[in-house]
Short mmCIF file of C-alpha atoms in Angstrom, two decimals:
data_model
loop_
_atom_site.label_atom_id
_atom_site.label_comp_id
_atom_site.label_asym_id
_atom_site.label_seq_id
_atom_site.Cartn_x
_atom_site.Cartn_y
_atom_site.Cartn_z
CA UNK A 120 -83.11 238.15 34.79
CA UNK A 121 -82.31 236.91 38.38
CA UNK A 122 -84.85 234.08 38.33
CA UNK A 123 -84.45 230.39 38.11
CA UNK A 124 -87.19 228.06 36.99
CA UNK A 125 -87.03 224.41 37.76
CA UNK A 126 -88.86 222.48 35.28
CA UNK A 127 -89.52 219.11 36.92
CA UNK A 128 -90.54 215.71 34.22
CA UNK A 129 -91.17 212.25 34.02
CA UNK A 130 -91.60 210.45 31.01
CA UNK A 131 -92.49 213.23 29.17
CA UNK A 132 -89.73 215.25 26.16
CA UNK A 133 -92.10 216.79 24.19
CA UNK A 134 -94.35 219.04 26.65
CA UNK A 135 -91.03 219.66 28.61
CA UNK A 136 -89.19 220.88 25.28
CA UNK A 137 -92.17 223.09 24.47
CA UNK A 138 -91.99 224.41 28.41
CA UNK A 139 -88.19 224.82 27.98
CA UNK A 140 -88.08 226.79 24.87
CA UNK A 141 -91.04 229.27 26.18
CA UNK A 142 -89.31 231.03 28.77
CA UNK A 143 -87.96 233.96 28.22
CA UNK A 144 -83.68 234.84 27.91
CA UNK A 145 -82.09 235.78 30.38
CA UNK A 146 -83.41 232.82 33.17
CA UNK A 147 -81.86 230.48 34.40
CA UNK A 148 -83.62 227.07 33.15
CA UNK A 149 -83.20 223.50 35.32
CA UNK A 150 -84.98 220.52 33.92
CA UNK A 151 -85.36 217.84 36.67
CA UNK A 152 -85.80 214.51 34.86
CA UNK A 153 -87.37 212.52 37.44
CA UNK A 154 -86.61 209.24 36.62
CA UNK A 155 -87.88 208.75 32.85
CA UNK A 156 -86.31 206.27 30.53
CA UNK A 157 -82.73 206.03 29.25
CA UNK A 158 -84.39 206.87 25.57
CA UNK A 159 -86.28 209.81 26.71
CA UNK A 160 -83.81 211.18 29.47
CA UNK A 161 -80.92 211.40 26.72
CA UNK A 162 -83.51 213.65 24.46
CA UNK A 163 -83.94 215.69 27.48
CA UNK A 164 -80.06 216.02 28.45
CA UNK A 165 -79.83 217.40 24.31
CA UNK A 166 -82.37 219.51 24.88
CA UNK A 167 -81.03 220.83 27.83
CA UNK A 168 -77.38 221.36 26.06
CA UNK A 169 -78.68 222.98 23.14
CA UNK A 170 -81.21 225.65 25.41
CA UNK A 171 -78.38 226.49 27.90
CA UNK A 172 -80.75 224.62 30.48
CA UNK A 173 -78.99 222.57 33.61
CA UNK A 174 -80.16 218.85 33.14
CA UNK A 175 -80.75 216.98 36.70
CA UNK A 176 -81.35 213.26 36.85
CA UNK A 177 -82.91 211.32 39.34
CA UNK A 178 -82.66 207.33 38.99
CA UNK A 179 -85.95 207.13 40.47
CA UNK A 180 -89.24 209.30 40.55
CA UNK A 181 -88.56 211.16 43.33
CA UNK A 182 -92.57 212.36 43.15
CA UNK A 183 -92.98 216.03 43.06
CA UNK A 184 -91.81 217.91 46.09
CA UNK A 185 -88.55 215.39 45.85
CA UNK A 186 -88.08 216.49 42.44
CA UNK A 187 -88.69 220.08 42.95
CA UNK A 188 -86.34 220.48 45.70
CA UNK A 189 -83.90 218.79 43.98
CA UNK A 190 -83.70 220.88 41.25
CA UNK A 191 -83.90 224.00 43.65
CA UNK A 192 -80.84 222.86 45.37
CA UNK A 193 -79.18 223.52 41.50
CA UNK A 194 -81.02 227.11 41.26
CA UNK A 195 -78.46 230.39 41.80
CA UNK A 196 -80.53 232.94 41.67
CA UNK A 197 -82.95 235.48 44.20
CA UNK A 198 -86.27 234.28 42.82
CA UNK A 199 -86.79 230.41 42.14
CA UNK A 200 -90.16 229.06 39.90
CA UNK A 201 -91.11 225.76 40.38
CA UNK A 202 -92.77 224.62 36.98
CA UNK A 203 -94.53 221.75 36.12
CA UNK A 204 -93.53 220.32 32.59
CA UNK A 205 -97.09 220.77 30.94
CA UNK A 206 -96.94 224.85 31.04
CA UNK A 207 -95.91 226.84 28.13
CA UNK A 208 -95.05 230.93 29.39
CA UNK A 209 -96.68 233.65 27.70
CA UNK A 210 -94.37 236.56 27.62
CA UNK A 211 -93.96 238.79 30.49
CA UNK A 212 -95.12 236.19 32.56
CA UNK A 213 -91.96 235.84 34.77
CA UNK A 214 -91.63 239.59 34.68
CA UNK A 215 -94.45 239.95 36.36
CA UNK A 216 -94.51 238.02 38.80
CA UNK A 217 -90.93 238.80 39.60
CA UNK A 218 -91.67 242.12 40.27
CA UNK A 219 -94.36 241.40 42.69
CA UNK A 220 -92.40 239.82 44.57
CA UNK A 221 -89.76 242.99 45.22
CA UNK A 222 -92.73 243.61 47.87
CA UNK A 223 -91.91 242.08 51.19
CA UNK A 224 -95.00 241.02 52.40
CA UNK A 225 -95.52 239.19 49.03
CA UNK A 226 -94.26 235.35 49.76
CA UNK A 227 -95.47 233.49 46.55
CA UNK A 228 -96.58 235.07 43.34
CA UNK A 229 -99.04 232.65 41.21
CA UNK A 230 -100.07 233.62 37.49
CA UNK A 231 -103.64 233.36 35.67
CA UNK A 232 -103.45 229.62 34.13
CA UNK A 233 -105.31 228.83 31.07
CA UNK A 234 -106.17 225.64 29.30
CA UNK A 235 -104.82 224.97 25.81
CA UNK A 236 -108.52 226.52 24.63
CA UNK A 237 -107.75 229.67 26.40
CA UNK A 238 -110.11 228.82 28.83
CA UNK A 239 -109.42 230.04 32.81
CA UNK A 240 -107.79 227.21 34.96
CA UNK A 241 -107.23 228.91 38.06
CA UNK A 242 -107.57 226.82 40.77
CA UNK A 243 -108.02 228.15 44.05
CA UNK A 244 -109.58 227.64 47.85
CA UNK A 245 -109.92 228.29 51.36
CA UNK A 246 -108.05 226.38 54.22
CA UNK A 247 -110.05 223.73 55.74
CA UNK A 248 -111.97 224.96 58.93
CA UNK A 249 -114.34 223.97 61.28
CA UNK A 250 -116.71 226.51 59.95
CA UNK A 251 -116.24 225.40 56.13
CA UNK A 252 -116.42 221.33 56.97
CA UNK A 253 -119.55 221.81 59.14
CA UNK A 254 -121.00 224.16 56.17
CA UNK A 255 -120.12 221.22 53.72
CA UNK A 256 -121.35 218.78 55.70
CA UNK A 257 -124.61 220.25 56.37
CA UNK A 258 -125.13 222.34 53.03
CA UNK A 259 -124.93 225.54 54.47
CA UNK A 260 -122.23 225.85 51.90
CA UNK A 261 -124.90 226.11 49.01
CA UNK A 262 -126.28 229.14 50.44
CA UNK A 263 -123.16 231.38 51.97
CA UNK A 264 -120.55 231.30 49.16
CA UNK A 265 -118.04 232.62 52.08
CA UNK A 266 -118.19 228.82 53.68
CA UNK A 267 -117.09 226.97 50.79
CA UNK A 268 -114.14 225.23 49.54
CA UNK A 269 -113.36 226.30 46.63
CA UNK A 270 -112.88 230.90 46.73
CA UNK A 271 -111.65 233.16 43.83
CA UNK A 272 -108.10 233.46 43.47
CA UNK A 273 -107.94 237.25 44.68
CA UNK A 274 -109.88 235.92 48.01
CA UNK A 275 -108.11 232.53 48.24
CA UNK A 276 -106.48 231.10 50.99
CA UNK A 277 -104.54 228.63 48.59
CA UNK A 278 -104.16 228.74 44.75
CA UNK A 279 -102.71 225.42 42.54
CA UNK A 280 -99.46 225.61 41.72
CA UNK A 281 -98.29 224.28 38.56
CA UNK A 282 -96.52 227.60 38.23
CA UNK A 283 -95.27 228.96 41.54
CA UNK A 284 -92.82 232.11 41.92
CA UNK A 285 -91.37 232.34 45.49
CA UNK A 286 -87.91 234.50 46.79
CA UNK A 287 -85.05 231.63 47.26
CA UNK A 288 -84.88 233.83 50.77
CA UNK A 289 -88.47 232.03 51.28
CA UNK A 290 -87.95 229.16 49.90
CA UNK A 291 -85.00 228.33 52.34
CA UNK A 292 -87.13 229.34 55.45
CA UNK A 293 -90.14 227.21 54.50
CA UNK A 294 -87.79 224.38 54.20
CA UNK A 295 -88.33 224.00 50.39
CA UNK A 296 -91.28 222.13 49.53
CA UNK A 297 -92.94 219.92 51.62
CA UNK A 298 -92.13 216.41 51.03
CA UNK A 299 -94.80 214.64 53.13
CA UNK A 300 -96.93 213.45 50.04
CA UNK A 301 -95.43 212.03 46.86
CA UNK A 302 -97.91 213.37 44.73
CA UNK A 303 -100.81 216.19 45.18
CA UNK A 304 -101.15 218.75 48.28
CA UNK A 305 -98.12 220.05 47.67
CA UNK A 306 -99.57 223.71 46.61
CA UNK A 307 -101.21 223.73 49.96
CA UNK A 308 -98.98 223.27 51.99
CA UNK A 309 -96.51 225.44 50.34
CA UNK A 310 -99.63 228.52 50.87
CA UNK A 311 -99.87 227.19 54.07
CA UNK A 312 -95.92 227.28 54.88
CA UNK A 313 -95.62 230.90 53.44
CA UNK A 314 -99.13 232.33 55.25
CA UNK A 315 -97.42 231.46 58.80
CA UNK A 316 -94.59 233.21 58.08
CA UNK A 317 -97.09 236.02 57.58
CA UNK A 318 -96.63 236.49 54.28
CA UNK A 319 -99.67 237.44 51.49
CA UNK A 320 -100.10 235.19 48.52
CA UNK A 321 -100.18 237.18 45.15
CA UNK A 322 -102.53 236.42 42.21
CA UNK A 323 -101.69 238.13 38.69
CA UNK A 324 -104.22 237.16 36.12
CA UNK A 325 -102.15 239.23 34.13
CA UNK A 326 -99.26 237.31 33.95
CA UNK A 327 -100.27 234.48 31.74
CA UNK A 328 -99.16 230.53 31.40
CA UNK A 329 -100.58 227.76 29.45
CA UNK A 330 -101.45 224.46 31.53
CA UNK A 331 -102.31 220.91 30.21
CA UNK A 332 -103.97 220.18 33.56
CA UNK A 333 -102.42 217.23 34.87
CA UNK A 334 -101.01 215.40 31.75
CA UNK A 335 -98.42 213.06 33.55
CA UNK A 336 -101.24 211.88 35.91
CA UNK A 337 -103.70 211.60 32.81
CA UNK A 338 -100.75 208.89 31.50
CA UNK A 339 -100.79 207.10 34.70
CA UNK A 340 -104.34 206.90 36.67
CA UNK A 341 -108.40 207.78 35.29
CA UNK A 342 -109.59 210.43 35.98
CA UNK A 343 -111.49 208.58 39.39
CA UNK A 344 -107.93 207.56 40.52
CA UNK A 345 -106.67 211.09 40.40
CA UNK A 346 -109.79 212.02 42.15
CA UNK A 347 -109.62 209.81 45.06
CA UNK A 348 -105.70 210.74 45.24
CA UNK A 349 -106.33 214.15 45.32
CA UNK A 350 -108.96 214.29 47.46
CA UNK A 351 -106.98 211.87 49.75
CA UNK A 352 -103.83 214.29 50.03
CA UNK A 353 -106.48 217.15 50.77
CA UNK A 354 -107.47 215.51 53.66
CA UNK A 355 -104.56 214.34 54.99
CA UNK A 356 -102.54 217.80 54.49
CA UNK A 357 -105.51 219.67 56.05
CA UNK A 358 -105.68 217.38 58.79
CA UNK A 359 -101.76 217.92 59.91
CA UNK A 360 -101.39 221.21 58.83
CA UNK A 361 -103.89 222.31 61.56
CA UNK A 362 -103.69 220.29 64.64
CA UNK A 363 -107.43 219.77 66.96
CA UNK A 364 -108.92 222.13 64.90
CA UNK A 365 -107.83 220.33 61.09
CA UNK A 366 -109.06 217.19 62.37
CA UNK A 367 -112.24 218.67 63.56
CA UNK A 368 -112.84 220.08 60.18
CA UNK A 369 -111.67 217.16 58.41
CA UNK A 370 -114.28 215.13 59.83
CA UNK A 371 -117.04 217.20 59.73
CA UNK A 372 -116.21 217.75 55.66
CA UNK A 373 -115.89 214.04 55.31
CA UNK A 374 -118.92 213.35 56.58
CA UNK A 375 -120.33 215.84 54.07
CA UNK A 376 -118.07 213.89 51.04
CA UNK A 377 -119.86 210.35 52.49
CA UNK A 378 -124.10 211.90 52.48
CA UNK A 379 -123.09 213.08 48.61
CA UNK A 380 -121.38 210.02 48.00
CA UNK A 381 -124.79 207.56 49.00
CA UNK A 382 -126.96 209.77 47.16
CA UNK A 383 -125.23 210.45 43.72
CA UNK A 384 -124.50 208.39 41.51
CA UNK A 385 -120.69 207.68 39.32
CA UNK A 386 -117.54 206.54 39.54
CA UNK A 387 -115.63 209.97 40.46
CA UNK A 388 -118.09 210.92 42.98
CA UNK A 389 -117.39 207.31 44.90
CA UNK A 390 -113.83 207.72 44.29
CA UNK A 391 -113.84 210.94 46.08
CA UNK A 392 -115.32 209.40 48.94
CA UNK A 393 -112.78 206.56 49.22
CA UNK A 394 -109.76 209.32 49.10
CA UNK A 395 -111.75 211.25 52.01
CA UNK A 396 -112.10 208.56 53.85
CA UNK A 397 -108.43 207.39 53.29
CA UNK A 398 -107.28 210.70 53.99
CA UNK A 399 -108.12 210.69 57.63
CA UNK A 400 -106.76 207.37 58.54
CA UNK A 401 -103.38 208.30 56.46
CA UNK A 402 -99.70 208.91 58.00
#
């Protein structure tokens, strides 16, 4: 199979084992250890040697896109699938979305994700613009389901990537994965990068992987800290992917985040609002 799928970890043998040891013969596996303890990194390099998988160490976390593009720079063959370590493959999976992307005008090929309960996980949206940040920030998004954020996968501008297939050919002339946040964003600007090459995004529901949504993260921050961090690289992203028009947008949706913000009530929900607000002012 001429596909390579970097696997990128931190701190973390077990989920990347199971990952590892779902994939299918025939690919070519890289496990990106992104800086994880002596103890666990030499469980991971006998992992690696026992599964035929190429083990890759970084001395630090290099945060995602670091890691990713490290690991691609390892990666030999046509069609290169950036993995997060919490995904088990169901089979046919990489089939599938290898084949879709034998169509030219296909840049990225994304799969239906599922929780560990079987439940649907696909996360998907629209690019921030003018139109949707005024509609957030004035509720018009509540009534025309065209103006919000968040759009089914088959309709999406953007779609999460914890499981990403893209040609290397694409990969090369995006300049790999964007490396201007650590953590978060990443799948958006990666949609972005392959949509202005005018390229089409592909969604196969049909080609099936297993996600423990965010499970290094879970280790590290609550669930308000990935919140604000998330909503924070959202901003920011959608703010310099766009130029006048992004920062329009951004404002206009911020403002929106703020009015929700001073009349709800929790943690999250205030969170949210100090990652919108942080997003605009970030570099």
């Amino acid at each position: 199979m001429d596909v390579s799928v970097v696997v990128l970890t931190w701190e973390d043998y077990e989920r990347t084992n199971g990952c590892v040891r779902s994939l299918p013969d025939g690919v070519e596996a890289i496990v990106v250890d992104n800086g994880s303890a002596e103890e666990i990194g030499d469980k991971l390099r006998a992992m690696c040697a026992e599964t035929g998988a190429t083990y890759v160490r970084a001395e630090t976390n290099l945060g995602y896109a670091k890691g990713m593009n490290l690991g691609a720079r390892h990666a030999t063959r046509s069609v290169v699938i950036l993995s997060n370590n919490d995904i088990v493959v169901h089979p046919d999976a990489i089939a599938l979305l290898a084949a879709r992307l034998r169509d030219p005008a296909v840049g990225a090929a994304f799969p239906g994700v599922r929780g560990p309960d079987g439940s649907d996980q696909t996360a998907a949206g629209r690019f921030l613009t003018i139109g949707v940040g005024v509609a957030h920030a004035t509720g018009l998004s509540l009534l025309f389901r065209g103006l919000r954020i968040v759009a089914a996968p088959e309709r999406a501008d953007w779609l999460s990537g914890p499981f990403v297939a893209i040609r290397r050919e694409t990969f090369d002339a995006i300049g790999g994965v964007d490396e201007s946040s650590f953590f978060y964003s990443e799948d958006l600007r990666l949609c972005w990068a392959v949509r202005q090459r005018g390229l089409r995004l592909a969604y196969l529901p049909e080609a099936v992987v297993t996600h423990e949504d965010d499970a290094s993260a879970k280790r590290r921050w609550t669930d308000a800290e990935i919140s604000r961090r998330q909503t924070r690289e959202f901003i920011r992203a959608s703010r310099e992917l766009a130029g006048w028009r992004g920062r329009i947008a951004c404002g206009a949706y911020v403002l929106g985040v703020l009015a929700r913000a001073a009349v709800g009530r929790g943690e999250v929900r205030r969170a949210i609002a100090r990652g919108a607000v942080e997003g605009l002012r970030a570099r």
